[in-house]
Tab-separated table of C-alpha atoms and ligand atoms in Angstrom:
chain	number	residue	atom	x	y	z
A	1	UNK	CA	19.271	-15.901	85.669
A	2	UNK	CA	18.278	-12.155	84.936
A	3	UNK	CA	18.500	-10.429	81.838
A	4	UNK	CA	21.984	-8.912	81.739
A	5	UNK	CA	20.835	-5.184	80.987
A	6	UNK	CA	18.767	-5.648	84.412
A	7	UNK	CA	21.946	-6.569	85.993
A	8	UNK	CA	24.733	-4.818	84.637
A	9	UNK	CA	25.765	-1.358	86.791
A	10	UNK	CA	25.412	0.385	83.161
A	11	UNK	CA	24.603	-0.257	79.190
A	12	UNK	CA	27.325	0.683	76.711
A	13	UNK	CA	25.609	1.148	72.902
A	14	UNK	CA	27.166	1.241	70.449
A	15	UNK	CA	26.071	2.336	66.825
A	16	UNK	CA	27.243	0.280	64.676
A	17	UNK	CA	25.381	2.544	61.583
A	18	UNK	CA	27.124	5.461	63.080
A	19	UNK	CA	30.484	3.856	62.367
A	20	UNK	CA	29.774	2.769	59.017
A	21	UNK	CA	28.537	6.588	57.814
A	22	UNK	CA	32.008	7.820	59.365
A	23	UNK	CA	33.727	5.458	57.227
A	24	UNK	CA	31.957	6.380	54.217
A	25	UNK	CA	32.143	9.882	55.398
A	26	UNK	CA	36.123	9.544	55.280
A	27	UNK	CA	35.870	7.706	52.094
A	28	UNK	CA	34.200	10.518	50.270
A	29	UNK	CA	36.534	13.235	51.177
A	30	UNK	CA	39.846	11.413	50.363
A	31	UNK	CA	41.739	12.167	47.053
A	32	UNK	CA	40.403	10.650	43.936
A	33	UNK	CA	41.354	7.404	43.011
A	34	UNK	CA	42.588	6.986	46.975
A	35	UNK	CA	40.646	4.469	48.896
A	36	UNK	CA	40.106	3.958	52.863
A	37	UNK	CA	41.013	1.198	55.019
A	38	UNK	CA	40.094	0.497	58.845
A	39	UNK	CA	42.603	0.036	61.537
A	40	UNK	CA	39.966	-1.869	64.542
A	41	UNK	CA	43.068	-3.095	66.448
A	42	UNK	CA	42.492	-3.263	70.315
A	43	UNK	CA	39.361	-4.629	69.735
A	44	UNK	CA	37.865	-1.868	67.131
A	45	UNK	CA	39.311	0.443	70.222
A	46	UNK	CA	36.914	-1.250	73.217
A	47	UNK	CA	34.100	-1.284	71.022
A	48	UNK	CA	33.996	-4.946	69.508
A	49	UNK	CA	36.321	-5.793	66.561
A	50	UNK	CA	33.552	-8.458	65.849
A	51	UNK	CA	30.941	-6.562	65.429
A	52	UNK	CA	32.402	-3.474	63.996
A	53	UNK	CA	35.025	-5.245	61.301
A	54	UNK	CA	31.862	-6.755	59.580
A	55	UNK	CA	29.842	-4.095	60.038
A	56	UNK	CA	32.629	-1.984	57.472
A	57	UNK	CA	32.762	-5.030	55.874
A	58	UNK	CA	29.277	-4.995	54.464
A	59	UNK	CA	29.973	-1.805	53.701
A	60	UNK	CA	32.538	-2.252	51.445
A	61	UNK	CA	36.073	-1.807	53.504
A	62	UNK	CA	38.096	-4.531	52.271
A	63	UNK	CA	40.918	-2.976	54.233
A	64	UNK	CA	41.643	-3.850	57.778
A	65	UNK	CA	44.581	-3.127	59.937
A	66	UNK	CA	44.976	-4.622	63.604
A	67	UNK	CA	47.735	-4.294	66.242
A	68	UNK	CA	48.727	-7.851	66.513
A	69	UNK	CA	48.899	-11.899	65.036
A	70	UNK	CA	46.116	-12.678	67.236
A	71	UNK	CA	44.096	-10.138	66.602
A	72	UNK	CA	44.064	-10.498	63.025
A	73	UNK	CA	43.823	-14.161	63.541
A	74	UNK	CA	39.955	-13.902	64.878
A	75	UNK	CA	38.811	-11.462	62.777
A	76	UNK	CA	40.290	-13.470	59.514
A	77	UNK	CA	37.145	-15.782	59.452
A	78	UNK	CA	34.638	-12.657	60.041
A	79	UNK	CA	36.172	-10.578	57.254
A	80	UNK	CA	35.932	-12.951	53.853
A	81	UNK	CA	37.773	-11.489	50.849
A	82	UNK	CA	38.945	-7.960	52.933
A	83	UNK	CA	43.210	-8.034	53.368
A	84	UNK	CA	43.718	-8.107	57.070
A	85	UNK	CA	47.105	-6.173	57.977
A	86	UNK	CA	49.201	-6.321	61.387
A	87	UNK	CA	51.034	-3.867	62.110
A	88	UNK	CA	53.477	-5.203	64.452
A	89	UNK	CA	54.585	-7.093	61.908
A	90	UNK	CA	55.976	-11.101	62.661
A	91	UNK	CA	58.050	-11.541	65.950
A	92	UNK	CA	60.382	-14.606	65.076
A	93	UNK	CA	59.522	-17.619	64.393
A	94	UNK	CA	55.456	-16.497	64.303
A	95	UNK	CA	56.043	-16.107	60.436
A	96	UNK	CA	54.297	-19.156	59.555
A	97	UNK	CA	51.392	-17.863	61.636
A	98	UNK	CA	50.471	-14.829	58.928
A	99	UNK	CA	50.492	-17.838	55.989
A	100	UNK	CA	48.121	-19.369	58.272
A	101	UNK	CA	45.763	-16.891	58.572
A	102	UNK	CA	46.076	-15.149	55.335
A	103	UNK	CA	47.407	-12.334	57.416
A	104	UNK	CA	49.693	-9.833	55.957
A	105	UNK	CA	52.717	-8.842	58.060
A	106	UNK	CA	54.067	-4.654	58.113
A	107	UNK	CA	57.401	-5.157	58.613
A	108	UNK	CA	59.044	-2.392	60.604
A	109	UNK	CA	62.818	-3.198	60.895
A	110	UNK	CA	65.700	-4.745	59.485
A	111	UNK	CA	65.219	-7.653	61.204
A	112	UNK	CA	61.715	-7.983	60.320
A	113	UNK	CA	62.864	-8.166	56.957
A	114	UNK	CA	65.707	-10.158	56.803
A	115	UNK	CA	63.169	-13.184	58.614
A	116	UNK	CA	60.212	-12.492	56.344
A	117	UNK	CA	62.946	-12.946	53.045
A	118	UNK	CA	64.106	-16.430	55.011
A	119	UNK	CA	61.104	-17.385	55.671
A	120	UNK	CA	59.755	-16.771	51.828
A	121	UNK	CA	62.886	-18.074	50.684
A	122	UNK	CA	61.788	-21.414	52.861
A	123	UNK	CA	58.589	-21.616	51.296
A	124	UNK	CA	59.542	-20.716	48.100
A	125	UNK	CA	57.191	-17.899	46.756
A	126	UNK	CA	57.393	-14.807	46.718
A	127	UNK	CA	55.618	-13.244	49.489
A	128	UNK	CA	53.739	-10.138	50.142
A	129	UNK	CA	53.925	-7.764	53.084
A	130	UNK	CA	53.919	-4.090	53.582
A	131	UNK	CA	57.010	-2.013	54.257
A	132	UNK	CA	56.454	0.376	56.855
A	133	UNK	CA	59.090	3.997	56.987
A	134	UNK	CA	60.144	5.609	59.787
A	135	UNK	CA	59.430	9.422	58.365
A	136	UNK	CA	60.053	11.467	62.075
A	137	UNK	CA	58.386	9.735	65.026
A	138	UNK	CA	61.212	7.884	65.981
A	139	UNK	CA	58.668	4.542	66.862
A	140	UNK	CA	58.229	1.868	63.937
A	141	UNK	CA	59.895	1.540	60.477
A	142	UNK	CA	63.010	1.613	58.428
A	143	UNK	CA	65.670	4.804	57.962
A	144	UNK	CA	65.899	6.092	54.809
A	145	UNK	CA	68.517	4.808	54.189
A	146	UNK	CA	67.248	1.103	55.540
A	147	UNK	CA	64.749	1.575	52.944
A	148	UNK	CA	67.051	2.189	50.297
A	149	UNK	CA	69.460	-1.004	51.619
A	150	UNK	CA	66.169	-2.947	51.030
A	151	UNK	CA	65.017	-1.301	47.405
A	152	UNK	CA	68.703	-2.320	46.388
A	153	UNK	CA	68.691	-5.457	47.670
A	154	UNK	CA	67.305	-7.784	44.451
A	155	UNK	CA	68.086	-10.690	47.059
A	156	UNK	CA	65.341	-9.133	49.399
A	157	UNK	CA	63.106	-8.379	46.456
A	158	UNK	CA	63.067	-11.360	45.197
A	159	UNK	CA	61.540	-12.892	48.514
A	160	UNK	CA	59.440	-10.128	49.441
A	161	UNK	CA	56.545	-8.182	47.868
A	162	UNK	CA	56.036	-5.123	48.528
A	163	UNK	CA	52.113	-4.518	48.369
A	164	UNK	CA	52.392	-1.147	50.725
A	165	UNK	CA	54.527	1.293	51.728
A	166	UNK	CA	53.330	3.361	54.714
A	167	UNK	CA	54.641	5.661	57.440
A	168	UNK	CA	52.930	7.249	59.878
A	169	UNK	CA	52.208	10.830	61.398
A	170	UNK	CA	53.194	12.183	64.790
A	171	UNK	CA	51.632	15.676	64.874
A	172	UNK	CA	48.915	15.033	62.378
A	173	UNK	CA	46.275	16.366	64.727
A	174	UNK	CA	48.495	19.793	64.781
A	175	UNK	CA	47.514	20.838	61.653
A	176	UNK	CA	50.604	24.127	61.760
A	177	UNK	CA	52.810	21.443	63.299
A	178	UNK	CA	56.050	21.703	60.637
A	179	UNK	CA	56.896	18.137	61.048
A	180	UNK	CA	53.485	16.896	59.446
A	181	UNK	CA	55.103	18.627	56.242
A	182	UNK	CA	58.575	17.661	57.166
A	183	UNK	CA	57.375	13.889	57.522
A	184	UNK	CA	55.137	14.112	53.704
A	185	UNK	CA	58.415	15.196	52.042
A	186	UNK	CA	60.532	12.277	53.472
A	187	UNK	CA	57.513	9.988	52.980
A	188	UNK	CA	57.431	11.064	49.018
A	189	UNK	CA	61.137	10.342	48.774
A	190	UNK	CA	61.271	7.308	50.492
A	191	UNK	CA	58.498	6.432	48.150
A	192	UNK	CA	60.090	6.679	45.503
A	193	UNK	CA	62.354	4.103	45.685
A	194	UNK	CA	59.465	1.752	45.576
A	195	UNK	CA	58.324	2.808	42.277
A	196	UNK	CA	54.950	0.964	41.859
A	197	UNK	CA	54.094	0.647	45.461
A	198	UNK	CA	50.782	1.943	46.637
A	199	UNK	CA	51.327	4.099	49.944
A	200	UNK	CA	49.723	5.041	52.698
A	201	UNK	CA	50.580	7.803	55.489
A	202	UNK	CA	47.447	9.516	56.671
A	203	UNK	CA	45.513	8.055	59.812
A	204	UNK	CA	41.902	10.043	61.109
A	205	UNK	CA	43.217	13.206	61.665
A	206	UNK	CA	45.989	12.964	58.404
A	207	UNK	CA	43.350	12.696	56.565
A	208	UNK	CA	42.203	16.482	57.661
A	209	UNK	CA	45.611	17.773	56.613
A	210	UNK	CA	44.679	17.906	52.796
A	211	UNK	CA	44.948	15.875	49.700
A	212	UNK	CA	48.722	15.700	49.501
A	213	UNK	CA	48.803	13.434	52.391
A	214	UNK	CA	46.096	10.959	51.371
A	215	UNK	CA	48.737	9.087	49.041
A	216	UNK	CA	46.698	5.787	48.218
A	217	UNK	CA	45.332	4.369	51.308
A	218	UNK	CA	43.939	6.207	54.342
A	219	UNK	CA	44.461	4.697	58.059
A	220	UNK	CA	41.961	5.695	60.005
A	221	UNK	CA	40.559	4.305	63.312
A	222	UNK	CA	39.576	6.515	65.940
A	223	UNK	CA	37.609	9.279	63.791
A	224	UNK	CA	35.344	5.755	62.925
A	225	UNK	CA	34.250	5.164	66.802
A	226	UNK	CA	33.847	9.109	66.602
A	227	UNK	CA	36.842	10.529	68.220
A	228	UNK	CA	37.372	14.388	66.908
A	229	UNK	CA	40.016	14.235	63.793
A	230	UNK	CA	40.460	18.249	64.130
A	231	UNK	CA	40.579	19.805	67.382
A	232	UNK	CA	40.326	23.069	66.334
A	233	UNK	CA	36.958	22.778	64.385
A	234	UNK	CA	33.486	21.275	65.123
A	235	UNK	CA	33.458	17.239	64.806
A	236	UNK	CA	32.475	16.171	61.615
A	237	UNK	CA	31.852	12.514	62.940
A	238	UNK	CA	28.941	10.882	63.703
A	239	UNK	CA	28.528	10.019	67.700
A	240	UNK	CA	28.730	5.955	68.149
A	241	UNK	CA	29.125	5.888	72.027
A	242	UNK	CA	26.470	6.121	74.321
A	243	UNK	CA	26.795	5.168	78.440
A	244	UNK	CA	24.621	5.358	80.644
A	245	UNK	CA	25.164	4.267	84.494
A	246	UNK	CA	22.233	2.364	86.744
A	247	UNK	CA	21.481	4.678	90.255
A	248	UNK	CA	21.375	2.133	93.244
A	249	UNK	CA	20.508	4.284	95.790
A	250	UNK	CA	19.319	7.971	96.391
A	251	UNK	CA	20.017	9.709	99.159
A	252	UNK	CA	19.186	12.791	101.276
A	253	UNK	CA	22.282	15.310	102.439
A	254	UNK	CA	22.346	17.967	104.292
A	255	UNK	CA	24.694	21.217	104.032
A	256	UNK	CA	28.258	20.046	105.147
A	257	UNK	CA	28.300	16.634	104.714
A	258	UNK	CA	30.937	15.191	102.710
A	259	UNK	CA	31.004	12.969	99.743
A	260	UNK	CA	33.066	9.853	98.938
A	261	UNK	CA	36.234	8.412	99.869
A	262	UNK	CA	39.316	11.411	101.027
A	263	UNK	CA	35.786	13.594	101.831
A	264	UNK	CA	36.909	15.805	99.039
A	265	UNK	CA	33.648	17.388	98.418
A	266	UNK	CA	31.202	18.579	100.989
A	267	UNK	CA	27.527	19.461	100.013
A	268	UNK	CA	27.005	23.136	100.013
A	269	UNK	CA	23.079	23.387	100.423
A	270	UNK	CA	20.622	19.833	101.739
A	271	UNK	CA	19.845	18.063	98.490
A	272	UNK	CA	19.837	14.565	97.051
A	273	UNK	CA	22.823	12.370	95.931
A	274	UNK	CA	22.876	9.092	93.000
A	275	UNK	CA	24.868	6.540	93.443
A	276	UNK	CA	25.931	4.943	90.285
A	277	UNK	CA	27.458	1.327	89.970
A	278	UNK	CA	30.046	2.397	87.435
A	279	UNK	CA	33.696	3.053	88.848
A	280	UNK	CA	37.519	3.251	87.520
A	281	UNK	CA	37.406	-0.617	87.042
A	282	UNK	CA	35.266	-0.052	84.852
A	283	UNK	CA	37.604	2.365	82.942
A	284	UNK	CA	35.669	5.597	84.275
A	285	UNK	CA	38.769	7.268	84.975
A	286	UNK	CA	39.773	8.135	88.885
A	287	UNK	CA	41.016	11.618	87.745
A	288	UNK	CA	37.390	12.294	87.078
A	289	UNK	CA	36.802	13.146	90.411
A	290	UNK	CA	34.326	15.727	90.913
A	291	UNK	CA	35.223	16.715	87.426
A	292	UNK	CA	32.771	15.390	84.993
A	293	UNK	CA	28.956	15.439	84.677
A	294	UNK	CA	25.869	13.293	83.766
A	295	UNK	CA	22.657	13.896	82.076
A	296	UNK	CA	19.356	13.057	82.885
A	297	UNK	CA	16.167	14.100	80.617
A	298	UNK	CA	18.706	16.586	79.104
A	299	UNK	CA	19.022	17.965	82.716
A	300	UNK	CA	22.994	18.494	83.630
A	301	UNK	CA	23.738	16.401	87.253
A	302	UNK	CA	27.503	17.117	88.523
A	303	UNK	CA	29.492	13.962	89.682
A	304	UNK	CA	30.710	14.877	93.159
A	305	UNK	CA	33.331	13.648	95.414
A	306	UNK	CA	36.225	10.717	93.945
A	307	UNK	CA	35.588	8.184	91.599
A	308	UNK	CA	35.537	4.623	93.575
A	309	UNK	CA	36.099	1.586	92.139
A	310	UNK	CA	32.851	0.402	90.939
A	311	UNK	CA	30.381	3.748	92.374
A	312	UNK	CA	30.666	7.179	91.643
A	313	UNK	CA	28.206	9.789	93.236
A	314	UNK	CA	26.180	12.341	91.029
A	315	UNK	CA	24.693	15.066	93.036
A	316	UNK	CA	20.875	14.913	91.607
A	317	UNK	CA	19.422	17.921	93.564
A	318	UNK	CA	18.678	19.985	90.469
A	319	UNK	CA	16.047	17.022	89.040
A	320	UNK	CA	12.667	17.472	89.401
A	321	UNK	CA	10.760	15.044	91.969
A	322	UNK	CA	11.522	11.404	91.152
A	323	UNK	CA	13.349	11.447	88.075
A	324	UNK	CA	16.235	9.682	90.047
A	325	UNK	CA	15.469	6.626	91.783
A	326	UNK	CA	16.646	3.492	92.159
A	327	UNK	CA	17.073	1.668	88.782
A	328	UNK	CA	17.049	4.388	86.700
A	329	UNK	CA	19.869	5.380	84.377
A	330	UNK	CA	22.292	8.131	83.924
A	331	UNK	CA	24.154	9.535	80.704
A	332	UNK	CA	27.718	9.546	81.498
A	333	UNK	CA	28.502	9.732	78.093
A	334	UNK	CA	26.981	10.603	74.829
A	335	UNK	CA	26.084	13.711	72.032
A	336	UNK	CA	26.137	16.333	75.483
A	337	UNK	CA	29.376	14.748	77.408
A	338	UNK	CA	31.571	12.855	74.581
A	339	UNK	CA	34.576	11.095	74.406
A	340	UNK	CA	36.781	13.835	73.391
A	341	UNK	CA	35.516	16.237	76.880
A	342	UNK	CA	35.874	13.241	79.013
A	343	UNK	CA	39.482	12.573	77.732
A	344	UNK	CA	40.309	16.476	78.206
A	345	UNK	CA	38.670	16.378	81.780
A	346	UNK	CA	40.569	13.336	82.602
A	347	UNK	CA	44.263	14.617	81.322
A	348	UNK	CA	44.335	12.095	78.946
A	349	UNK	CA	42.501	11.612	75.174
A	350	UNK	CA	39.502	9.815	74.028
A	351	UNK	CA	41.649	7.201	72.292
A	352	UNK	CA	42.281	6.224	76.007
A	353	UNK	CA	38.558	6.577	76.695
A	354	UNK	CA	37.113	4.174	74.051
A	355	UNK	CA	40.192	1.587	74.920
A	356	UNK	CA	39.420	1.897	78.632
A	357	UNK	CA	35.771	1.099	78.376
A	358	UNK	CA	34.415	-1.539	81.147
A	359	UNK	CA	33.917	-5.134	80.519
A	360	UNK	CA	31.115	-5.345	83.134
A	361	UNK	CA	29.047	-3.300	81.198
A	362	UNK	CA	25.468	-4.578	78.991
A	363	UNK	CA	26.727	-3.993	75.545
A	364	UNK	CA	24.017	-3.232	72.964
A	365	UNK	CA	24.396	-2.297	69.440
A	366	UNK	CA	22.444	-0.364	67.072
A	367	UNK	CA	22.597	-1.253	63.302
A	368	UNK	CA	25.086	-3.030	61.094
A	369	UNK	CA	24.916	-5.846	58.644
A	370	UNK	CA	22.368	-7.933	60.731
A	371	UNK	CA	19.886	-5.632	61.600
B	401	LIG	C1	46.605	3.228	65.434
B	401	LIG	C2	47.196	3.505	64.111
B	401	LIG	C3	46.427	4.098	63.098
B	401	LIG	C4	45.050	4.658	63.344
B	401	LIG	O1	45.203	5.914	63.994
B	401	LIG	P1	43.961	6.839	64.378
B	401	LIG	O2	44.585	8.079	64.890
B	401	LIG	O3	43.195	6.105	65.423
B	401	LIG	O4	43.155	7.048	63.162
B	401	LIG	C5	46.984	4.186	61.838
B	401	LIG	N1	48.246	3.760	61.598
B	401	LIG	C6	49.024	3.238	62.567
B	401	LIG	C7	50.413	2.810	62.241
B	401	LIG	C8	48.530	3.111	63.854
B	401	LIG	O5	49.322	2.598	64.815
């Protein structure tokens, strides 16, 4: 069989050096004494927990946070020595399942709790986990005054370890937002009644806010895969995405003829179109229609017409004689047409980007521990 970058409709590369220096970018500018973790949960966000977990590994993140048992399960035998947490915490009965992997459970409610104390009652030890605080987003963690039922409870105490206590921001990349101040003040209170207990409350863009809201551990995960922390200012983070799309077939237009599926774009002037074997299965967004843009040699081609399901149609008129052809590639996203624009021009963000990205693609990547 063929090599698969001669057969794939488009490469995905991803720099795995270009993660690493955002890490150690965030790790520099955190409060002294604070340290930074990694949250690679839906698969280091599309781009390959296996590859990028050890990749931070090497580099000295003995931190990890993932999404789910599973998750953490697979990465646990990549990741010697780092602390792997999940931040769904244990559903019941799956408690065993964190022992197993030497996974450490965030527990989020009551409940959550009340089985983790059974269950470390059952074995017998003491057990660690982290406590996670609902501070003002209404989504994961204990009430104030949960957290204070479980700081007074020696009966819970005496089961579980507290190794973290962490809440989490819901406006943190709106820097004048009031509830990122309203949510550090309830975070330092609930705090307190952990005295001890390192904390952590800052994810990429909290960690943009200022000092005050570093507390002990930063969060971050998208800023890593290069996803803007700080809309309002330039991006400080390295670019670790490239995509570029294979052209199947040229073709000649003329003036009026129209483009795609719905014929929602007709060709103004005769020209040439690229078709590109890359479509919304392959998590290139259907609301891109005629509303993002390629690159070739640093030369700006417009994709025209509705995104199909594996094609979408660049029109190529403005490249000089035979630059597109058959077989030759297109930039549909890097340094010139990032994550971040192709979330705005899609309505949606470039979290949804990265965690979109097509498993048909040739993945290459660029760097890390082996090379
Ligand atoms: C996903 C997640 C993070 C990482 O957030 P980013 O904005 O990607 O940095 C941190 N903490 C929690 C609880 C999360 O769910």
């Amino acid at each position: 069989m063929s090599e698969i970058a001669d057969r794939a409709g488009a490469v995905l590369t991803i720099d795995l050096d270009a993660v690493v220096a955002n890490w150690r970018l965030l790790a520099k500018r955190m409060r002294r004494g604070a340290r930074c973790a990694a949250v690679v949960k839906a698969d280091a966000y599309g781009l390959g927990a296996d590859r990028v977990a050890p990749a931070l590994r090497a580099a000295g993140c003995n931190r990890f946070f993932v999404a789910t048992i599973d998750e953490g399960a697979a990465l646990r035998p990549l990741l010697p020595g780092a602390e792997i947490f999940v931040l769904s915490g244990p559903y019941r009965h799956t408690e065993g399942d964190f022992v197993e992997h030497g996974l450490v459970p965030v527990l989020n409610s009551p409940e959550q709790i009340d089985d983790w104390a059974a269950f470390a009652r059952a074995r017998g030890s003491r057990t660690p986990a982290a406590l996670h605080l609902d501070t003002g987003m209404s989504r994961l963690g204990l009430s104030h005054g949960q957290a204070e039922a479980v700081a007074e409870s020696t009966a819970t105490l005496a089961a579980i370890q507290p190794i973290l206590v962490m809440s989490h921001l819901a406006c943190a990349d709106l820097p004048e937002h009031p509830l990122n101040r309203r949510q550090l003040a309830a975070f330092t209170a609930a705090r307190a009644l952990f005295p001890g207990v390192e904390g952590s409350l800052a994810a990429s863009s909290g960690l943009f806010l200022g000092e005050e809201w570093h507390a002990d551990w930063g969060r971050p995960g998208a800023a890593l895969y290069g996803v803007q922390p700080r809309p309002d200012r330039p991006n400080p983070m390295a670019h670790v995405v490239r995509l570029e799309g294979r052209i199947i077939q040229v073709r000649d237009v003329d003036a009026g003829d129209t483009v795609g599926y719905g014929a929602t774009h007709r060709v103004a002037d005769r020209g040439k179109l690229a078709v590109v074997a890359v479509g919304y299965a392959d998590g290139l967004f259907r609301s891109l229609s005629s509303r993002w843009h390629g690159f070739v040699g640093g030369v700006r081609v417009p994709l025209v017409g509705r995104v199909s399901m594996d094609l979408i149609i660049f029109d190529v008129s403005g490249l000089p004689g035979e630059t597109a052809r058959p077989g030759a590639l297109i930039e549909l996203l890097g340094p010139g047409n990032t994550i971040d624009e192709m979330g705005m021009a899609a309505a949606t963000i470039g979290y949804e980007v990265l965690t979109s990205l097509g498993r048909r693609y040739c993945r290459r990547y660029l760097g890390g521990p082996a090379g």
